């Protein structure tokens, strides 16, 4: 290399530059303050039991619709355009929205399942309205938006 910059120095400088820029590219599951978003899967029904991560995955993949063998669960989903939906599915299932849409399309086509009802907005007020109309309904939202009277079934944090 020229001007006294050898290959090892160049690689060190390049690596340091990448490490400096990397945090600015990691906007996945961050709120406006740059903190990781923690999601809560919750209900307004206190009779719905807590969920393990594997049970939550089964629910959101349509592999089960009942809890404790008798409580028929109804799920709601945020709009396809919601970044919260993208983050939630990435964190819980490791899947993108397009992968989940394909998954649900194949289940629907085969008659083995139907996707959760999709809300028109990701506003917590709309989620609460839907839960009030569906006593065995389960929803998800950032923990910071979940009302105090909600029955939090499981929390999900990036990297868990």
Short mmCIF file of N, CA and C in Angstrom, two decimals:
data_model
loop_
_atom_site.label_atom_id
_atom_site.label_comp_id
_atom_site.label_asym_id
_atom_site.label_seq_id
_atom_site.Cartn_x
_atom_site.Cartn_y
_atom_site.Cartn_z
N UNK A 1 0.85 -1.17 0.00
CA UNK A 1 0.00 0.00 0.00
C UNK A 1 0.89 1.24 0.00
N UNK A 2 0.35 2.37 -0.33
CA UNK A 2 1.15 3.58 -0.44
C UNK A 2 1.08 4.42 0.83
N UNK A 3 2.01 5.40 0.91
CA UNK A 3 2.08 6.35 2.02
C UNK A 3 2.26 5.67 3.37
N UNK A 4 2.99 4.59 3.42
CA UNK A 4 3.32 3.96 4.68
C UNK A 4 2.18 3.19 5.33
N UNK A 5 1.08 2.98 4.63
CA UNK A 5 -0.06 2.24 5.19
C UNK A 5 0.03 0.80 4.70
N UNK A 6 0.43 -0.10 5.59
CA UNK A 6 0.56 -1.49 5.17
C UNK A 6 -0.81 -2.18 5.21
N UNK A 7 -0.83 -3.38 4.70
CA UNK A 7 -2.09 -4.12 4.60
C UNK A 7 -2.72 -4.36 5.96
N UNK A 8 -1.92 -4.70 6.95
CA UNK A 8 -2.47 -4.97 8.29
C UNK A 8 -3.08 -3.71 8.89
N UNK A 9 -2.44 -2.55 8.73
CA UNK A 9 -3.00 -1.29 9.24
C UNK A 9 -4.29 -0.94 8.53
N UNK A 10 -4.32 -1.18 7.22
CA UNK A 10 -5.52 -0.89 6.45
C UNK A 10 -6.70 -1.75 6.93
N UNK A 11 -6.43 -3.04 7.13
CA UNK A 11 -7.49 -3.95 7.60
C UNK A 11 -7.98 -3.53 8.98
N UNK A 12 -7.06 -3.13 9.86
CA UNK A 12 -7.46 -2.68 11.20
C UNK A 12 -8.33 -1.43 11.13
N UNK A 13 -7.93 -0.47 10.29
CA UNK A 13 -8.73 0.75 10.14
C UNK A 13 -10.10 0.44 9.53
N UNK A 14 -10.11 -0.45 8.52
CA UNK A 14 -11.36 -0.82 7.88
C UNK A 14 -12.31 -1.49 8.89
N UNK A 15 -11.78 -2.42 9.68
CA UNK A 15 -12.59 -3.12 10.69
C UNK A 15 -13.12 -2.14 11.73
N UNK A 16 -12.29 -1.20 12.15
CA UNK A 16 -12.73 -0.20 13.13
C UNK A 16 -13.84 0.66 12.55
N UNK A 17 -13.73 1.00 11.27
CA UNK A 17 -14.78 1.79 10.61
C UNK A 17 -16.09 1.05 10.54
N UNK A 18 -16.01 -0.25 10.21
CA UNK A 18 -17.22 -1.08 10.15
C UNK A 18 -17.87 -1.16 11.53
N UNK A 19 -17.09 -1.38 12.57
CA UNK A 19 -17.62 -1.47 13.93
C UNK A 19 -18.26 -0.15 14.35
N UNK A 20 -17.70 0.97 13.88
CA UNK A 20 -18.26 2.27 14.20
C UNK A 20 -19.61 2.47 13.51
N UNK A 21 -19.73 2.01 12.27
CA UNK A 21 -20.96 2.21 11.50
C UNK A 21 -22.04 1.19 11.81
N UNK A 22 -21.67 0.01 12.29
CA UNK A 22 -22.61 -1.07 12.51
C UNK A 22 -23.82 -0.68 13.36
N UNK A 23 -23.66 0.02 14.51
CA UNK A 23 -24.84 0.36 15.31
C UNK A 23 -25.85 1.21 14.55
N UNK A 24 -25.42 2.02 13.61
CA UNK A 24 -26.37 2.86 12.89
C UNK A 24 -27.22 2.06 11.93
N UNK A 25 -26.77 0.85 11.56
CA UNK A 25 -27.54 0.02 10.66
C UNK A 25 -28.46 -0.94 11.38
N UNK A 26 -28.36 -1.04 12.69
CA UNK A 26 -29.19 -2.02 13.39
C UNK A 26 -30.43 -1.36 13.97
N UNK A 27 -31.43 -1.17 13.12
CA UNK A 27 -32.68 -0.57 13.57
C UNK A 27 -33.72 -1.63 13.87
N UNK A 28 -33.40 -2.91 13.69
CA UNK A 28 -34.36 -3.99 13.91
C UNK A 28 -34.84 -3.99 15.35
N UNK A 29 -36.15 -3.95 15.51
CA UNK A 29 -36.79 -4.03 16.82
C UNK A 29 -36.33 -2.96 17.79
N UNK A 30 -36.13 -1.76 17.28
CA UNK A 30 -35.79 -0.63 18.15
C UNK A 30 -36.92 0.37 18.13
N UNK A 31 -37.18 1.00 19.27
CA UNK A 31 -38.16 2.07 19.29
C UNK A 31 -37.47 3.38 18.93
N UNK A 32 -38.19 4.49 19.01
CA UNK A 32 -37.63 5.77 18.61
C UNK A 32 -36.49 6.22 19.50
N UNK A 33 -36.33 5.65 20.67
CA UNK A 33 -35.23 5.99 21.56
C UNK A 33 -34.03 5.06 21.38
N UNK A 34 -34.13 4.11 20.44
CA UNK A 34 -33.03 3.20 20.17
C UNK A 34 -32.98 2.00 21.10
N UNK A 35 -33.98 1.82 21.96
CA UNK A 35 -34.00 0.67 22.87
C UNK A 35 -34.64 -0.52 22.15
N UNK A 36 -34.25 -1.72 22.57
CA UNK A 36 -34.89 -2.92 22.02
C UNK A 36 -36.36 -2.92 22.42
N UNK A 37 -37.21 -3.34 21.49
CA UNK A 37 -38.64 -3.45 21.77
C UNK A 37 -38.90 -4.85 22.33
N UNK A 38 -39.52 -4.89 23.47
CA UNK A 38 -39.94 -6.14 24.07
C UNK A 38 -41.43 -6.28 23.82
N UNK A 39 -41.85 -7.42 23.28
CA UNK A 39 -43.26 -7.63 22.98
C UNK A 39 -43.92 -8.44 24.08
N UNK A 40 -45.20 -8.18 24.28
CA UNK A 40 -46.03 -8.98 25.18
C UNK A 40 -47.12 -9.63 24.34
N UNK A 41 -47.31 -10.91 24.54
CA UNK A 41 -48.48 -11.60 24.01
C UNK A 41 -49.46 -11.58 25.17
N UNK A 42 -50.65 -11.03 24.94
CA UNK A 42 -51.55 -10.79 26.05
C UNK A 42 -53.01 -10.97 25.69
N UNK A 43 -53.84 -11.00 26.73
CA UNK A 43 -55.29 -11.12 26.59
C UNK A 43 -55.92 -10.26 27.68
N UNK A 44 -57.19 -10.01 27.55
CA UNK A 44 -57.92 -9.34 28.62
C UNK A 44 -58.64 -10.37 29.49
N UNK A 45 -58.56 -11.64 29.11
CA UNK A 45 -59.19 -12.73 29.83
C UNK A 45 -58.19 -13.33 30.82
N UNK A 46 -58.49 -13.21 32.11
CA UNK A 46 -57.58 -13.72 33.14
C UNK A 46 -57.56 -15.25 33.22
N UNK A 47 -58.52 -15.91 32.56
CA UNK A 47 -58.56 -17.37 32.60
C UNK A 47 -57.62 -18.03 31.59
N UNK A 48 -57.06 -17.24 30.68
CA UNK A 48 -56.13 -17.80 29.71
C UNK A 48 -54.77 -17.97 30.41
N UNK A 49 -54.22 -19.18 30.36
CA UNK A 49 -52.97 -19.46 31.09
C UNK A 49 -51.74 -18.86 30.40
N UNK A 50 -50.68 -18.72 31.17
CA UNK A 50 -49.40 -18.26 30.62
C UNK A 50 -48.94 -19.21 29.53
N UNK A 51 -48.11 -18.70 28.63
CA UNK A 51 -47.61 -19.49 27.51
C UNK A 51 -46.12 -19.72 27.62
N UNK A 52 -45.69 -20.88 27.22
CA UNK A 52 -44.26 -21.10 27.01
C UNK A 52 -43.95 -20.55 25.62
N UNK A 53 -42.68 -20.38 25.32
CA UNK A 53 -42.33 -19.87 24.00
C UNK A 53 -42.74 -20.88 22.92
N UNK A 54 -42.60 -22.16 23.20
CA UNK A 54 -42.98 -23.16 22.19
C UNK A 54 -44.49 -23.15 21.96
N UNK A 55 -45.29 -22.94 23.01
CA UNK A 55 -46.75 -22.88 22.85
C UNK A 55 -47.14 -21.62 22.07
N UNK A 56 -46.47 -20.49 22.35
CA UNK A 56 -46.73 -19.26 21.60
C UNK A 56 -46.41 -19.47 20.13
N UNK A 57 -45.31 -20.14 19.85
CA UNK A 57 -44.94 -20.43 18.45
C UNK A 57 -46.00 -21.31 17.79
N UNK A 58 -46.49 -22.31 18.52
CA UNK A 58 -47.53 -23.19 17.97
C UNK A 58 -48.79 -22.40 17.64
N UNK A 59 -49.17 -21.48 18.53
CA UNK A 59 -50.36 -20.66 18.26
C UNK A 59 -50.18 -19.81 17.01
N UNK A 60 -49.03 -19.13 16.92
CA UNK A 60 -48.81 -18.20 15.80
C UNK A 60 -48.42 -18.91 14.51
N UNK A 61 -48.27 -20.24 14.56
CA UNK A 61 -48.08 -21.02 13.33
C UNK A 61 -49.34 -21.81 13.00
N UNK A 62 -50.39 -21.62 13.79
CA UNK A 62 -51.65 -22.29 13.52
C UNK A 62 -51.66 -23.77 13.85
N UNK A 63 -50.68 -24.22 14.62
CA UNK A 63 -50.60 -25.65 14.96
C UNK A 63 -51.50 -26.04 16.12
N UNK A 64 -51.99 -25.05 16.84
CA UNK A 64 -52.96 -25.30 17.90
C UNK A 64 -53.89 -24.09 17.98
N UNK A 65 -55.12 -24.37 18.37
CA UNK A 65 -56.10 -23.30 18.55
C UNK A 65 -56.71 -23.34 19.94
N UNK A 66 -56.26 -24.32 20.74
CA UNK A 66 -56.80 -24.48 22.09
C UNK A 66 -55.68 -24.48 23.11
N UNK A 67 -56.02 -23.98 24.30
CA UNK A 67 -55.10 -24.04 25.43
C UNK A 67 -55.77 -24.86 26.53
N UNK A 68 -54.99 -25.62 27.24
CA UNK A 68 -55.50 -26.50 28.30
C UNK A 68 -56.58 -27.44 27.78
N UNK A 69 -56.55 -27.72 26.51
CA UNK A 69 -57.48 -28.68 25.92
C UNK A 69 -58.89 -28.19 25.73
N UNK A 70 -59.25 -27.03 26.30
CA UNK A 70 -60.65 -26.62 26.20
C UNK A 70 -60.86 -25.14 25.84
N UNK A 71 -59.87 -24.29 26.07
CA UNK A 71 -60.05 -22.86 25.78
C UNK A 71 -59.69 -22.61 24.32
N UNK A 72 -60.74 -22.36 23.50
CA UNK A 72 -60.51 -22.08 22.08
C UNK A 72 -60.02 -20.64 21.93
N UNK A 73 -58.84 -20.49 21.36
CA UNK A 73 -58.17 -19.20 21.24
C UNK A 73 -58.42 -18.58 19.87
N UNK A 74 -58.55 -17.25 19.85
CA UNK A 74 -58.66 -16.50 18.61
C UNK A 74 -57.51 -15.49 18.62
N UNK A 75 -56.73 -15.48 17.54
CA UNK A 75 -55.60 -14.56 17.44
C UNK A 75 -55.93 -13.36 16.56
N UNK A 76 -55.31 -12.26 16.87
CA UNK A 76 -55.42 -11.07 16.02
C UNK A 76 -54.01 -10.70 15.59
N UNK A 77 -53.91 -10.13 14.41
CA UNK A 77 -52.62 -9.74 13.87
C UNK A 77 -52.64 -8.27 13.50
N UNK A 78 -51.47 -7.67 13.53
CA UNK A 78 -51.33 -6.28 13.12
C UNK A 78 -51.28 -6.23 11.59
N UNK A 79 -51.46 -5.05 11.00
CA UNK A 79 -51.44 -4.95 9.53
C UNK A 79 -50.11 -5.42 8.94
N UNK A 80 -50.15 -5.92 7.73
CA UNK A 80 -48.95 -6.39 7.04
C UNK A 80 -47.91 -5.28 6.94
N UNK A 81 -48.34 -4.04 6.87
CA UNK A 81 -47.42 -2.91 6.72
C UNK A 81 -46.79 -2.47 8.04
N UNK A 82 -47.18 -3.06 9.14
CA UNK A 82 -46.68 -2.63 10.45
C UNK A 82 -45.27 -3.16 10.71
N UNK A 83 -44.36 -2.28 11.05
CA UNK A 83 -42.99 -2.69 11.42
C UNK A 83 -43.04 -3.53 12.70
N UNK A 84 -44.02 -3.28 13.55
CA UNK A 84 -44.16 -4.08 14.78
C UNK A 84 -44.45 -5.53 14.44
N UNK A 85 -45.28 -5.75 13.43
CA UNK A 85 -45.59 -7.13 13.01
C UNK A 85 -44.33 -7.81 12.49
N UNK A 86 -43.57 -7.11 11.67
CA UNK A 86 -42.32 -7.66 11.14
C UNK A 86 -41.39 -8.04 12.29
N UNK A 87 -41.22 -7.12 13.23
CA UNK A 87 -40.33 -7.38 14.37
C UNK A 87 -40.82 -8.56 15.21
N UNK A 88 -42.12 -8.60 15.48
CA UNK A 88 -42.68 -9.66 16.31
C UNK A 88 -42.43 -11.04 15.68
N UNK A 89 -42.76 -11.19 14.40
CA UNK A 89 -42.58 -12.49 13.76
C UNK A 89 -41.10 -12.87 13.64
N UNK A 90 -40.24 -11.89 13.43
CA UNK A 90 -38.81 -12.19 13.42
C UNK A 90 -38.34 -12.67 14.78
N UNK A 91 -38.83 -12.02 15.84
CA UNK A 91 -38.38 -12.36 17.19
C UNK A 91 -38.96 -13.69 17.67
N UNK A 92 -40.23 -13.93 17.41
CA UNK A 92 -40.87 -15.15 17.91
C UNK A 92 -40.57 -16.36 17.03
N UNK A 93 -40.67 -16.18 15.71
CA UNK A 93 -40.59 -17.33 14.81
C UNK A 93 -39.36 -17.33 13.90
N UNK A 94 -38.63 -16.22 13.89
CA UNK A 94 -37.49 -16.12 12.97
C UNK A 94 -37.93 -16.04 11.52
N UNK A 95 -39.12 -15.50 11.27
CA UNK A 95 -39.69 -15.44 9.92
C UNK A 95 -40.03 -13.99 9.56
N UNK A 96 -39.95 -13.69 8.28
CA UNK A 96 -40.37 -12.38 7.77
C UNK A 96 -41.87 -12.41 7.50
N UNK A 97 -42.45 -11.26 7.24
CA UNK A 97 -43.88 -11.20 6.93
C UNK A 97 -44.17 -11.97 5.65
N UNK A 98 -43.31 -11.84 4.63
CA UNK A 98 -43.56 -12.55 3.38
C UNK A 98 -43.48 -14.07 3.59
N UNK A 99 -42.56 -14.53 4.43
CA UNK A 99 -42.49 -15.96 4.73
C UNK A 99 -43.76 -16.42 5.45
N UNK A 100 -44.24 -15.61 6.40
CA UNK A 100 -45.46 -15.99 7.12
C UNK A 100 -46.68 -15.94 6.21
N UNK A 101 -46.73 -14.97 5.30
CA UNK A 101 -47.85 -14.92 4.35
C UNK A 101 -47.87 -16.17 3.48
N UNK A 102 -46.70 -16.61 3.03
CA UNK A 102 -46.62 -17.85 2.25
C UNK A 102 -47.02 -19.07 3.06
N UNK A 103 -46.59 -19.08 4.31
CA UNK A 103 -46.93 -20.18 5.22
C UNK A 103 -48.44 -20.27 5.40
N UNK A 104 -49.08 -19.13 5.69
CA UNK A 104 -50.53 -19.12 5.90
C UNK A 104 -51.27 -19.44 4.61
N UNK A 105 -50.75 -19.00 3.47
CA UNK A 105 -51.40 -19.30 2.20
C UNK A 105 -51.43 -20.81 1.96
N UNK A 106 -50.32 -21.48 2.26
CA UNK A 106 -50.29 -22.94 2.05
C UNK A 106 -51.22 -23.66 3.03
N UNK A 107 -51.27 -23.18 4.29
CA UNK A 107 -52.20 -23.79 5.25
C UNK A 107 -53.66 -23.58 4.83
N UNK A 108 -53.97 -22.37 4.39
CA UNK A 108 -55.34 -22.06 3.95
C UNK A 108 -55.73 -22.90 2.74
N UNK A 109 -54.81 -23.00 1.77
CA UNK A 109 -55.09 -23.75 0.55
C UNK A 109 -55.34 -25.22 0.85
N UNK A 110 -54.60 -25.76 1.80
CA UNK A 110 -54.76 -27.18 2.15
C UNK A 110 -55.92 -27.42 3.10
N UNK A 111 -56.54 -26.35 3.59
CA UNK A 111 -57.66 -26.49 4.52
C UNK A 111 -57.24 -26.78 5.94
N UNK A 112 -55.96 -26.62 6.25
CA UNK A 112 -55.44 -26.95 7.57
C UNK A 112 -55.40 -25.77 8.53
N UNK A 113 -55.75 -24.58 8.07
CA UNK A 113 -55.74 -23.44 8.97
C UNK A 113 -56.06 -22.15 8.28
N UNK A 114 -56.40 -21.18 9.08
CA UNK A 114 -56.64 -19.83 8.56
C UNK A 114 -55.80 -18.84 9.37
N UNK A 115 -55.30 -17.81 8.72
CA UNK A 115 -54.46 -16.84 9.43
C UNK A 115 -55.27 -16.06 10.47
N UNK A 116 -54.58 -15.46 11.43
CA UNK A 116 -55.27 -14.61 12.40
C UNK A 116 -55.96 -13.44 11.69
N UNK A 117 -57.03 -12.96 12.29
CA UNK A 117 -57.71 -11.78 11.77
C UNK A 117 -56.73 -10.60 11.79
N UNK A 118 -56.71 -9.83 10.72
CA UNK A 118 -55.78 -8.70 10.61
C UNK A 118 -56.49 -7.38 10.90
N UNK A 119 -55.93 -6.62 11.81
CA UNK A 119 -56.47 -5.30 12.12
C UNK A 119 -56.04 -4.30 11.04
N UNK A 120 -56.75 -3.18 10.96
CA UNK A 120 -56.40 -2.17 9.96
C UNK A 120 -55.34 -1.19 10.46
N UNK A 121 -55.04 -1.23 11.76
CA UNK A 121 -53.98 -0.38 12.31
C UNK A 121 -53.29 -1.10 13.46
N UNK A 122 -52.12 -0.59 13.83
CA UNK A 122 -51.43 -1.20 14.98
C UNK A 122 -51.56 -0.35 16.24
N UNK A 123 -52.57 0.50 16.26
CA UNK A 123 -52.86 1.34 17.42
C UNK A 123 -53.38 0.46 18.57
N UNK A 124 -52.84 0.64 19.74
CA UNK A 124 -53.23 -0.17 20.90
C UNK A 124 -54.73 -0.06 21.19
N UNK A 125 -55.32 1.10 20.90
CA UNK A 125 -56.78 1.27 21.13
C UNK A 125 -57.57 0.30 20.26
N UNK A 126 -57.14 0.10 19.01
CA UNK A 126 -57.82 -0.85 18.13
C UNK A 126 -57.63 -2.28 18.60
N UNK A 127 -56.46 -2.59 19.11
CA UNK A 127 -56.20 -3.93 19.64
C UNK A 127 -57.10 -4.20 20.84
N UNK A 128 -57.21 -3.23 21.74
CA UNK A 128 -58.06 -3.38 22.93
C UNK A 128 -59.53 -3.53 22.53
N UNK A 129 -59.99 -2.75 21.57
CA UNK A 129 -61.38 -2.88 21.09
C UNK A 129 -61.64 -4.29 20.59
N UNK A 130 -60.69 -4.83 19.80
CA UNK A 130 -60.84 -6.18 19.27
C UNK A 130 -60.88 -7.20 20.41
N UNK A 131 -59.98 -7.05 21.38
CA UNK A 131 -59.96 -7.98 22.52
C UNK A 131 -61.25 -7.90 23.33
N UNK A 132 -61.83 -6.74 23.46
CA UNK A 132 -63.10 -6.61 24.18
C UNK A 132 -64.23 -7.34 23.46
N UNK A 133 -64.17 -7.42 22.13
CA UNK A 133 -65.19 -8.14 21.35
C UNK A 133 -64.92 -9.64 21.28
N UNK A 134 -63.70 -10.06 21.61
CA UNK A 134 -63.30 -11.46 21.52
C UNK A 134 -62.75 -11.93 22.87
N UNK A 135 -63.61 -12.46 23.74
CA UNK A 135 -63.20 -12.81 25.10
C UNK A 135 -62.02 -13.78 25.19
N UNK A 136 -61.86 -14.67 24.21
CA UNK A 136 -60.72 -15.60 24.21
C UNK A 136 -59.66 -15.15 23.21
N UNK A 137 -59.63 -13.86 22.95
CA UNK A 137 -58.68 -13.32 22.00
C UNK A 137 -57.30 -13.10 22.60
N UNK A 138 -56.30 -13.27 21.76
CA UNK A 138 -54.91 -13.02 22.14
C UNK A 138 -54.31 -12.07 21.11
N UNK A 139 -53.56 -11.10 21.61
CA UNK A 139 -52.91 -10.12 20.75
C UNK A 139 -51.46 -9.95 21.18
N UNK A 140 -50.72 -9.16 20.43
CA UNK A 140 -49.35 -8.81 20.82
C UNK A 140 -49.14 -7.32 20.58
N UNK A 141 -48.25 -6.75 21.37
CA UNK A 141 -47.91 -5.34 21.26
C UNK A 141 -46.63 -5.10 22.05
N UNK A 142 -45.97 -3.97 21.82
CA UNK A 142 -44.82 -3.65 22.68
C UNK A 142 -45.27 -3.58 24.14
N UNK A 143 -44.47 -4.11 25.03
CA UNK A 143 -44.80 -4.15 26.46
C UNK A 143 -45.19 -2.77 26.97
N UNK A 144 -44.52 -1.74 26.49
CA UNK A 144 -44.78 -0.38 26.97
C UNK A 144 -46.19 0.11 26.64
N UNK A 145 -46.88 -0.53 25.68
CA UNK A 145 -48.22 -0.11 25.29
C UNK A 145 -49.34 -0.97 25.89
N UNK A 146 -48.98 -2.07 26.51
CA UNK A 146 -49.99 -2.99 27.04
C UNK A 146 -50.62 -2.40 28.29
N UNK A 147 -51.96 -2.39 28.36
CA UNK A 147 -52.62 -1.82 29.55
C UNK A 147 -52.32 -2.63 30.81
N UNK A 148 -52.40 -1.95 31.95
CA UNK A 148 -52.09 -2.58 33.23
C UNK A 148 -53.02 -3.74 33.57
N UNK A 149 -54.26 -3.69 33.11
CA UNK A 149 -55.23 -4.74 33.44
C UNK A 149 -55.12 -5.96 32.53
N UNK A 150 -54.18 -5.97 31.61
CA UNK A 150 -54.03 -7.08 30.67
C UNK A 150 -53.39 -8.29 31.35
N UNK A 151 -53.72 -9.45 30.86
CA UNK A 151 -53.13 -10.70 31.30
C UNK A 151 -51.98 -11.00 30.34
N UNK A 152 -50.75 -10.69 30.76
CA UNK A 152 -49.59 -10.93 29.90
C UNK A 152 -49.25 -12.41 29.96
N UNK A 153 -49.30 -13.06 28.79
CA UNK A 153 -49.10 -14.51 28.71
C UNK A 153 -47.64 -14.88 28.53
N UNK A 154 -46.89 -14.03 27.84
CA UNK A 154 -45.46 -14.23 27.64
C UNK A 154 -44.86 -12.93 27.10
N UNK A 155 -43.62 -12.66 27.45
CA UNK A 155 -42.91 -11.54 26.85
C UNK A 155 -41.80 -12.09 25.97
N UNK A 156 -41.53 -11.37 24.89
CA UNK A 156 -40.55 -11.81 23.91
C UNK A 156 -39.59 -10.67 23.65
N UNK A 157 -38.31 -10.95 23.82
CA UNK A 157 -37.26 -9.96 23.61
C UNK A 157 -36.35 -10.43 22.50
N UNK A 158 -35.85 -9.51 21.71
CA UNK A 158 -34.95 -9.85 20.61
C UNK A 158 -33.78 -10.68 21.14
N UNK A 159 -33.47 -11.73 20.41
CA UNK A 159 -32.32 -12.54 20.79
C UNK A 159 -32.62 -13.69 21.74
N UNK A 160 -33.84 -13.81 22.21
CA UNK A 160 -34.17 -14.90 23.14
C UNK A 160 -34.37 -16.19 22.41
#
